[in-house]
Structure formats: structure tokens, C-alpha cells
Amino acid sequence: MSDDELEKLAMALKNISPSKNTRKDGIAAAMEAFDAEFNTENETASQGLAAQPRPTGQSTGIGSVWTLGRDAMRKLKDIFSFNGKTAMMMGTCAAALFVTSLYLPNTRFEDMPKAPQAVTAEVKADDKVAELEADIGASESITVTGKRADVSEPVEQEEPSELQVVEIPPSPVIVAAPKDTVDKTAPSAKPAPEAQGGINSVSDLLNKVRTDGATAQPETRDREAKFRQRRDEQARLMAESRGALSAPAQTSDADAKAQAQAQSPQGIISQNNFMAPVIGQQAVQPLPTRTEQVGGYILEEVPAEYKTELKTIVTKEASTELVTIPPSYETVTEIVVVKPQSVEYVDIPAEYEWVEGEIEGSTTEYITAPSEYRTIQEAVVVQEASTELVIIPPVYNPDGTILTPASTQERVIPAVTKMQTRRVIERAGGTIERVVPYEIKDGKTRVPVKPEKTIEKVVPAVTKEVFRRVVKTPASTQERVVPAGVRKKVNVRTVLSPQKFYLRDETGQIIREFDSRDQFEKYKSNLTTVVAEKPVSTFSVDVDTASYSFFRSSINRGQLPPSSSIRLEEMINYFPYDYEAPRSADEPFKANVTVTPNPWNADTKLMHIGIKGYVPEMDEKPRSNIVFLIDTSGSMRQENKLPLLISSFKLLLSTLDEDDTVSIVTYAGSAGTVLEPTAASDKNKIKEALNNLRAGGSTAGAAGLELAYNKAMESFDADGVNRVILATDGDFNVGFSSHEEMKTFIEKKRETGIFLSVLGFGNGNYNDQLMQALAQNGNGVAAYIDTLAEANKVLANEAGSALITIAKDVKIQVEFNPETISEYRLIGYETRALKREDFNNDKVDAGEINAGHTVTAIYELTPVGSPARMNDPLRYVTDKLEGKTNGSDEFAFVKIRHKLPSSDISTLQTFPIGPKQERSLNRASDDMRFAVAVAAVGQKLRGDTHLDDFSYAEAIKLASDAKGEDQNGYRGEFIRLVKLVDGLRE
Amino acid sequence: MIKNSDDEDLAARAASGERAAFRELLTRHYDRVFRVVYSVLRNKSDAEDVTQEIWAAMPGKLHNWRGEAKVTTWLHRIAVNAAKDSIRRKASQGRTIASYTEVQELSRGAEADHKARLLWLDSALETLSEDLRETAALTLGEEMNFAQAGEVLGVAEGTIAWRMSEIRKRLKTLAINDNGFGQEALV
């Protein structure tokens, strides 16, 4: 719908045109200017403005009034028409004249020898006064004020709009406004303060009015009142023209007016402002009921209904409640010890005395020796050695088959060390005792009087006084008695009806109801349909394969995929099947149908439908116009994203023809074109552009899509294939306010002939649902690329097929025979179910089939009389169809409808299925049995309970026996993956 | 002869003083310039005036015509710049009042359909900033691709793409908020 808006804007912009008169005048003025510029006046005198007769009746009036700027312009041109060059001068100053409602005393200009040098205008919106001050030739200054027509007084303006000149009584120079005094010297360039809050910001003020409401200051309120008045007027005007617009062309003006009046301004305002539910006035919140199609049934979600009421509740009995009493505090002065008292040791050296005589002896000295250090270099372990598990990707043969499967290997990460310098004590310091002999000098001996000693000195503590807030009484709770009879106002929300889900059949009859969606989902996967009640199953084909690739990459990472990511049809359709193809174009599709016993339930049968389309011989491949839209946001930096993407696109490049066109657009932070549309023959240029891609920034998806479609449009080929290929890790929502909006956008673009394919990369951000929806809406394929081999499968192998659509809107409808089949269940295609009547409705969109694609669908059938029947037969409506069937022994009737890509009319093909198509499982084709094995695994992964008795090992055996040639190794890979699944479950 | 000449040829001839060539350019592109100016100014009479002004000044500018760009690109650039200048030179309130006056006058006239379209366009353009209006005028009104529009406005192609998604968003908001007016105008 947003695109409708855009188209409408485009239409509106294209449709506007200047009025004929101004166009004529403009052209004349321009021609005159041309003549002036190139001196060709004499040739052209008859064409210039000068030749136009001056309107009469204006020259005598002193204060002629022009109501619109264009008229002012024309008028002035008339006035200055005596000089052909004036038009040029006008060009330089005319812009200043474009105020729309002006009063100009034109007589003042009448005989002026010169053009005005400057004319400036000032509009006081609020006072409804327009002022114009004109400096003429810098000699005179005239200010004219006058009451001007304003929007808020529409009724007063009764004169026809054609009337452009209004005579007002002659007056000398100044025409005084009724209210304002004239100010000759008022600076004209400064806009009036009132005008600043003028109509331009009405919407702001409206918002302000809404939010400020009652708290507004008196003067503000006064202003608001004015704006409200004006807004009402605008609303009325809008309503008026809306009325005129929605009314049929024949509707008279009076009708439109009446319509507009019916919608009073107040009505409009109240719609805007007061619709919100007001609590207290009993507001019921009615939410819409949502319905969705589920396998031919309709799931109706009825949301819970609430009622909110402001109720006064009277407490009936006295009660107690706990009241918290806050703690009380007091400030205390504390003495804090900053540094505790300590003891210092002070050495007092020995005292000596010189005595006569040489005395033998010795004294002990104490020497404090510092420690001796040594620096050493040593290796320090920064990170211990560790091991990690490395996934080794599978190795592929040149033909795409797997040479060695993926495996894991333990790798030792060596320890990280660094050299560090460390200082070690070589010899600890300490006090050394030394015995020193007495010093003898000149017959005197120095003897100690007092030995050296160490005294303890007490260093007093350093304290500080601090103030501290301490809790005097701690917080406590107290019980308080609440007396009876207290009135309380409370909002009471009552559930009128709880949330419900109803499953209805086509006739609207409720089949089952559920309390939650989960309950329904559980039921859905086991949903079987009773043939007698609903004999027809209808669905759209789907050739997407993304679900399978995602499954593979999950398993390779060692995780089971979430059950919501399993789409059975995408898993089954991933594998190439060698179905028999139609022999001629007369038979567009061939349905290869086999009915076999069901390996997971002996009491039911499987009906396998394999469809292959006729691939027309093409003289030449249609030209491809491809725009790669590449997500280069920061999250794409990983090895399995952008680098894989670049390699993938290089693969695709090799399959393109020389005259195909390739463009590259990236988006991250901002969108940009990396490669303008380039012929595919210029491979080096394209490869270089791909090689230069770097990841970084956040995702600007909307702008990217916008640009990509624009590029596709630039090199659009009506006969060719035009496709945007979006490659992303799924983080794709910046710029669009909702997924819905994005889908609508893509859908619109599809109608212009540009299709969208989506390639998913990586696993962190992968937004499966969104990408699925994008591709479905864009008529394209959604694929998940986890390895280069997958890229090869999707892009290179199928590039031809992925790009050439052989049929569109392909729908399948199967009618079951209640004589032979009692119940059926379509395996997969849940998201692709169609209504019965949609089958024949060519307007209903369905899936596309490209050249080379096959489509496989499998039904589980419960034959009549089988004990496997899930739904008990009805007691009262026994055999609804008895006597009405034709007694055929057929099982089902398969119908296929499709349209050729260029056609809007569908073609029908039918295939009756009976005992002739039935065979034992062993005799069924490899393709059929393999598809069944995939279906079984998919259902088990999804958690379908009715396969609990069928083990993965049995599925592996079934698949292994049906492996066939398996040229590309896809089937072998599947078997390997299922083996891993079995291991991962524990 | 003149009718079949391309714009660039005409401009070159007009620059050398060929009157008929200039007249042909005028008639070919007069409305185009008006449309672009209108989109930016959002006021018809002003746009008419500015358009006249632009064309009146055009002969003088022909001397600067170098034939490097396409004539339309050149004209668009001139139109956008003139319109922006005009906005800058004037306070815009008066203009808006006038445009309502105009709408009101029109609503009395016979062109009921035309005026309704104008009214819708006016409210649509009001929701867009000047940048977005220029962009809309060139990409939607003149069907330029993003690169061309970027060339005229002197911005990157990606910026135009961003602006387009912005325009789309704003118009959608208009449709939702505008008393349902925008939506009804779509009918």
C-alpha cells in the first residue's frame, strides 16, 4: 500500500502544470529576455510583453490590490513594459515580489523611471495583516498595511476567484489597517514573531495542544484556541474537498458542501484526539479476529476479550496491612585512625673516646647492607596449551560428488609464552656484625664508651575527625489495622472471553477448538482429513530448497535443526529426481503417480506424485538482467558468508551468456552501486568488483532494495529475465517499518516484471521466515547456501533453470474417492495450502516451476476398512455419500493447473489414479522410495509422533537402497547426515 | 527540423542566438521546470513566478552552456537551485497561508477533481522535507533513475535510494495519520 502512495505522488507530480496565462507570459518574457540578450528585438516586437494592451481601469486607482503573486508579477510587467529590458531586471529582483497576498499602490510605480531596487515583504500571519514595504529607488519608503483575507475567514471571501484586482478607495500613500498603526521604519526583513509560529508548524502546535491540554498557561491557551480555530477551518476545507473527491463526477458542488458539512470540524477532531479508550468509562478492547489457511482448513484465532472498568471497591472487613517504618538516622563524630601508632627503630651510634696508650681490643660495629640483586630473563606462559575441535569440510570431486565426508579433528593449540625480565635477590640484605680492632693513632687508642645501640621510638597515631550518618533505629515493619468500609478506586480488568482457536472446514463448521496455538500446532502435524467430509485437497507447488540446506548446515555444526525450520516439501524437493518428462508441448506436465504400502504404518498407503514439466526447446536463452544485491554488513565478514558469496557469484558468472547484464549493489550503512549494469562478457570487470567487496557497517536494507530495483529497471529487458538476487545473512529489516511493508514493496515490483531470489548465508542471523516470504512474494527462489557445493547446485547447475520459468501459478488438486479411501494426509506443503475454490481461480497466486525442476508430493492414505483410521466414523451421518458415488475403484483424481509465463489463463490436466498405479515398495522406483525416506526423516525431525515406531536406522536403510546412481552425491550426503542425526539425538 | 533536434543541439544553437531554437527549448521544457519548482516550493503561484523568473534569466545563462551534461539535467539543477533560493529568501509562513487561500479558492471553482489532487499533493509534500521533495520531483515526477537524480542534486546514488525509502515511509505515515484523508485520496 505504501507503493500506491508513491505511485500516487508520482502521478500527482507529473500532472501539475502552470496555468496557461503564466505559461504564456513566462514564455513571452523569456523570449524577450532572449532578444535582449542577443539583440534581436526588432524582429520580434510583436511577440513581447510590450505589445500586450495594458488593462484599463488600473492606472487611475491609487491602491489597487492584488491578491495573488502571479498577478502582481504580471501587473508589474505591464507597468514596466515601456522598456523591453526590464524583464531581465525583473529576473534579478522579482523573487522578492512573490508574496502572495499583497497590497500594492500601483500608481506609485506608474510613472517611475526606474525599476524598484528592492521590494521586501512581511506578513503577519496572526494579525491577518500583510505589510509591504517597498523602497523605490532608495528615495522613498512606503509602508502599507491592510486587512487581508485569511484562511480562518473563508465565508467573508465571497468574491469569485477570478477577480484579481480589488479597488480600494484612493488614499495618500498610506492605507491604515483597522487595528495596526503604520510603522514607516519597521525593519522589513525581520519576520514577525507571530508569523514564526504560523501555519507551517500547525501540526507541531496541534501536537502540543493535544499533549499540553489543561496544564497550558492562559496565554498559551489563547494561542491554542486560535490555532484550534484555524485547524478546524483546515479540517473543514479538507473535508470539503474530500467530499468533492469521493463524490462521483456528476455530483454537484452543493452536494459536496452538504457532505462536508455533515462532517463537522468537531467530529474530525474528536476522531483524532479522543478515540483512545478512557479508563473509567468502561472500555472494551475489541481485537480483530485473525484467520489463516491451514491445509484447506481455516484456523480462526479469536483473541481474548477484556473489559477494563474503573470501579469503586469498598473493603468489606477490617484488615491489617504491613506498614514500613523508615529507619531514623543520627550524625556521629568519629575519630578515624589514619595511621596507627607505630614504632621506629633509631640507631644511636657508639660513642668513642681517645685514651692514652695503645690498647689491644676490638669493638663490634653493625653495618646495614642492602640486598644484592640480579636480573634474569625467563619464559612466561601467557596461555596454556589447549585443544580444539575443527570441522573439516567435505572434499568434493570435480564432478561434485563427495570424496571425503565432513569430519572433525582435534587440533592442539600450542601454549603462548613470552620472555620476561625478573629481578631476583642474590644475597639478602641485613645487618652485618663486624668486629673492628680499636683504632690506634699517635699513641692514643679510641675506645668505645657507649656501645652502639638501637632504641625504639614510638610514633604516635595520626587520627582524623569525621562525621558519619548512622542508623539510629533500623527500618521496621508494623502491622496497621485497615478499618472496614474504605472506598478504593481500582481498575478492574475482567476477561469476557478467553483466547480461542477454532479450526473450521470450508463450510465454516468448527472441527476442533484449541486453547493455545501450541495445542493446535501439535494437532496440525498429525492432521488427517476424512475423505467423506472433505474429499478435495488443494495446494500450490513449491520448489524452494532452503529448509534442506539449513538442516544440513545444522547437522554439520553438530546441532539438530529446530523443528520449525523443517519444511517437508523443501526437503523432498531438494533432490533431483529422474521423473518421466512429457513428450510434447501438448502435455505440459506429466504426473508420475505411484501408490505403495507405507513403510512406517502397515495399515496405510502412500501416494507419491512426481511432476515434471515439458522443457521447450529454446532457440536461444533469453537475455538475463541480473542485479546482485549484496549484504556487506559487518555480520557478513565470516568465512561462510561474504567470501563464500563472492565465490558463489563467480560460479554463476561462468554460466551467463555474453549479452547478459550484471550489476552489483551493496547495502551496509548506506546503499551504493558497486557495479553499474555491465555486460556479462566483461567478466574481469565483474570479478574485480566482487573481489573488492568488504564487509562492515550496519544493514540499510530498504535503501539497498530500492537501489537494486532501480538498477534492474535501468537495464530492463522486456523479453528477458529480470531478477534481483539478494544475498544476505537475513538481518534485513532496517528501513522498513514492518515485514508486511517490505513484502508489499516486493510484490509491487514483481508486477513490473522484476523478480527477486533470496540466497541465505551463515547461520547466526539467518532469518528464514522473512527470506522465505520475500522470495515467495517476489516470484523467486529462496535457497540457503552453506557450502560452495550448494552454491554450485543452486546457482551454477540450476542457473539456467532457476532463471527460466516454464510455468507459473502451478496448483495441484487431488480428489479422493470415498469408496476406497477413508482418510488422507498431505505430507508437507502446510504453508502452501489453497482453498478448494482457489484452484480454478486464476487470480490466486501460486508457485512457479522453472526448467529442470521437479515437484514431488506425498500423501498418506488410509484405505476404507483400515484400522489405522484416526477419526471415528460419525454415528448419525453414516456414509454421507452412500449411493452417490459412481462405484469407481480409483483412489484419487489428480488435477494440475498452470499458466504459461506470459499468460494469465490457466490450463488444466488430469490424471486418474487407481489400482493400476499400485505396487509393492520394492518395485517402486528409486526416486519414489528415496523421497519417502526423506519425508520420513523430515517428519521425525519435526517431532511427528506417528513415526515414533519407525527408526532413523530404517529410514537410512530405505534411503540407502534407493540411492541409485547419485551422480552428484546428494543422496549419499543425506544418508550420512541422517546417520549423524541418529547420533546427535543422544 | 527544429522539432526533431535534440535538446543539446537546440541549446547550442540558442546559445549562438538562434531564436527559434530557444523557443523550442522553452515550449519543450517550460512545464518540466515548473513541476520541479512546484515540488520544492509547494505553492502554485510562487512556482509559476519562479518558473517565469528562471526562464527569463535563461538567455543569460545560455552562454555558460558547455554541452557537457544533458540539457534536462542542467535545467533540473537550475530549477532546484532557483526554488531553494526562493525559499531561502522568504519566510515560508506567508506562502503556506497563501497556499491554503489558493486551495480554498480552488475549492470554489469548477475543477473539483484537480483541486482535490492538488490538495492531496500539498499535504503529501508537506510531510516531506526539502531534500525529499527535490528527490521526489526528480525520481517520481521526472522519472529519473537514482544516478541521474544524484547527479542533479550533487549527492550519491545511495543517498537517493535512502531518500526514496524515507519518502515511502513518510507517505505511509501520512496515509495513516491524516484523518484517513490520504487513504481516501487514493480511491
PDB file of N, CA, C and O in Angstrom, chain A residues 847-866:
ATOM      1  N   GLY A 847       2.838 -21.163  -6.869  1.00  0.00           N
ATOM      2  CA  GLY A 847       4.268 -21.289  -7.129  1.00  0.00           C
ATOM      3  C   GLY A 847       4.629 -21.398  -8.603  1.00  0.00           C
ATOM      4  O   GLY A 847       3.809 -21.709  -9.448  1.00  0.00           O
ATOM      5  N   GLU A 848       5.911 -21.124  -8.885  1.00  0.00           N
ATOM      6  CA  GLU A 848       6.418 -21.199 -10.245  1.00  0.00           C
ATOM      7  C   GLU A 848       7.239 -22.476 -10.409  1.00  0.00           C
ATOM      8  O   GLU A 848       7.807 -22.986  -9.444  1.00  0.00           O
ATOM      9  N   ILE A 849       7.308 -22.971 -11.636  1.00  0.00           N
ATOM     10  CA  ILE A 849       8.215 -24.079 -11.914  1.00  0.00           C
ATOM     11  C   ILE A 849       9.172 -23.629 -13.002  1.00  0.00           C
ATOM     12  O   ILE A 849       8.759 -23.109 -14.038  1.00  0.00           O
ATOM     13  N   ASN A 850      10.455 -23.801 -12.738  1.00  0.00           N
ATOM     14  CA  ASN A 850      11.467 -23.424 -13.708  1.00  0.00           C
ATOM     15  C   ASN A 850      11.939 -24.663 -14.457  1.00  0.00           C
ATOM     16  O   ASN A 850      11.735 -25.793 -14.000  1.00  0.00           O
ATOM     17  N   ALA A 851      12.558 -24.430 -15.577  1.00  0.00           N
ATOM     18  CA  ALA A 851      13.022 -25.533 -16.400  1.00  0.00           C
ATOM     19  C   ALA A 851      13.905 -26.458 -15.570  1.00  0.00           C
ATOM     20  O   ALA A 851      14.760 -25.999 -14.814  1.00  0.00           O
ATOM     21  N   GLY A 852      13.677 -27.757 -15.671  1.00  0.00           N
ATOM     22  CA  GLY A 852      14.527 -28.707 -14.971  1.00  0.00           C
ATOM     23  C   GLY A 852      14.044 -29.048 -13.576  1.00  0.00           C
ATOM     24  O   GLY A 852      14.506 -30.011 -12.981  1.00  0.00           O
ATOM     25  N   HIS A 853      13.134 -28.250 -13.030  1.00  0.00           N
ATOM     26  CA  HIS A 853      12.626 -28.554 -11.697  1.00  0.00           C
ATOM     27  C   HIS A 853      11.636 -29.701 -11.734  1.00  0.00           C
ATOM     28  O   HIS A 853      10.877 -29.848 -12.677  1.00  0.00           O
ATOM     29  N   THR A 854      11.665 -30.502 -10.666  1.00  0.00           N
ATOM     30  CA  THR A 854      10.595 -31.469 -10.477  1.00  0.00           C
ATOM     31  C   THR A 854       9.871 -31.108  -9.195  1.00  0.00           C
ATOM     32  O   THR A 854      10.421 -30.431  -8.338  1.00  0.00           O
ATOM     33  N   VAL A 855       8.634 -31.546  -9.102  1.00  0.00           N
ATOM     34  CA  VAL A 855       7.861 -31.297  -7.897  1.00  0.00           C
ATOM     35  C   VAL A 855       7.366 -32.637  -7.375  1.00  0.00           C
ATOM     36  O   VAL A 855       6.846 -33.448  -8.142  1.00  0.00           O
ATOM     37  N   THR A 856       7.563 -32.880  -6.091  1.00  0.00           N
ATOM     38  CA  THR A 856       7.141 -34.136  -5.502  1.00  0.00           C
ATOM     39  C   THR A 856       6.186 -33.864  -4.356  1.00  0.00           C
ATOM     40  O   THR A 856       6.448 -32.996  -3.525  1.00  0.00           O
ATOM     41  N   ALA A 857       5.080 -34.600  -4.341  1.00  0.00           N
ATOM     42  CA  ALA A 857       4.149 -34.502  -3.228  1.00  0.00           C
ATOM     43  C   ALA A 857       3.777 -35.909  -2.798  1.00  0.00           C
ATOM     44  O   ALA A 857       3.616 -36.798  -3.642  1.00  0.00           O
ATOM     45  N   ILE A 858       3.692 -36.129  -1.497  1.00  0.00           N
ATOM     46  CA  ILE A 858       3.359 -37.459  -0.990  1.00  0.00           C
ATOM     47  C   ILE A 858       2.150 -37.358  -0.071  1.00  0.00           C
ATOM     48  O   ILE A 858       2.108 -36.488   0.806  1.00  0.00           O
ATOM     49  N   TYR A 859       1.173 -38.230  -0.318  1.00  0.00           N
ATOM     50  CA  TYR A 859       0.009 -38.319   0.556  1.00  0.00           C
ATOM     51  C   TYR A 859       0.062 -39.633   1.326  1.00  0.00           C
ATOM     52  O   TYR A 859       0.464 -40.662   0.772  1.00  0.00           O
ATOM     53  N   GLU A 860      -0.342 -39.577   2.566  1.00  0.00           N
ATOM     54  CA  GLU A 860      -0.555 -40.817   3.306  1.00  0.00           C
ATOM     55  C   GLU A 860      -2.050 -41.101   3.243  1.00  0.00           C
ATOM     56  O   GLU A 860      -2.873 -40.243   3.570  1.00  0.00           O
ATOM     57  N   LEU A 861      -2.392 -42.315   2.773  1.00  0.00           N
ATOM     58  CA  LEU A 861      -3.808 -42.645   2.564  1.00  0.00           C
ATOM     59  C   LEU A 861      -4.234 -43.763   3.514  1.00  0.00           C
ATOM     60  O   LEU A 861      -3.502 -44.726   3.718  1.00  0.00           O
ATOM     61  N   THR A 862      -5.406 -43.638   4.071  1.00  0.00           N
ATOM     62  CA  THR A 862      -5.960 -44.713   4.880  1.00  0.00           C
ATOM     63  C   THR A 862      -7.076 -45.366   4.067  1.00  0.00           C
ATOM     64  O   THR A 862      -8.093 -44.723   3.790  1.00  0.00           O
ATOM     65  N   PRO A 863      -6.856 -46.603   3.633  1.00  0.00           N
ATOM     66  CA  PRO A 863      -7.887 -47.237   2.816  1.00  0.00           C
ATOM     67  C   PRO A 863      -9.145 -47.489   3.641  1.00  0.00           C
ATOM     68  O   PRO A 863      -9.085 -47.583   4.871  1.00  0.00           O
ATOM     69  N   VAL A 864     -10.251 -47.598   2.969  1.00  0.00           N
ATOM     70  CA  VAL A 864     -11.507 -47.903   3.654  1.00  0.00           C
ATOM     71  C   VAL A 864     -11.356 -49.245   4.354  1.00  0.00           C
ATOM     72  O   VAL A 864     -10.826 -50.194   3.792  1.00  0.00           O
ATOM     73  N   GLY A 865     -11.790 -49.313   5.599  1.00  0.00           N
ATOM     74  CA  GLY A 865     -11.725 -50.565   6.345  1.00  0.00           C
ATOM     75  C   GLY A 865     -10.432 -50.749   7.097  1.00  0.00           C
ATOM     76  O   GLY A 865     -10.278 -51.707   7.857  1.00  0.00           O
ATOM     77  N   SER A 866      -9.475 -49.839   6.926  1.00  0.00           N
ATOM     78  CA  SER A 866      -8.190 -49.994   7.621  1.00  0.00           C
ATOM     79  C   SER A 866      -8.335 -49.620   9.088  1.00  0.00           C
ATOM     80  O   SER A 866      -9.020 -48.646   9.421  1.00  0.00           O
TER      81      SER A 866
END
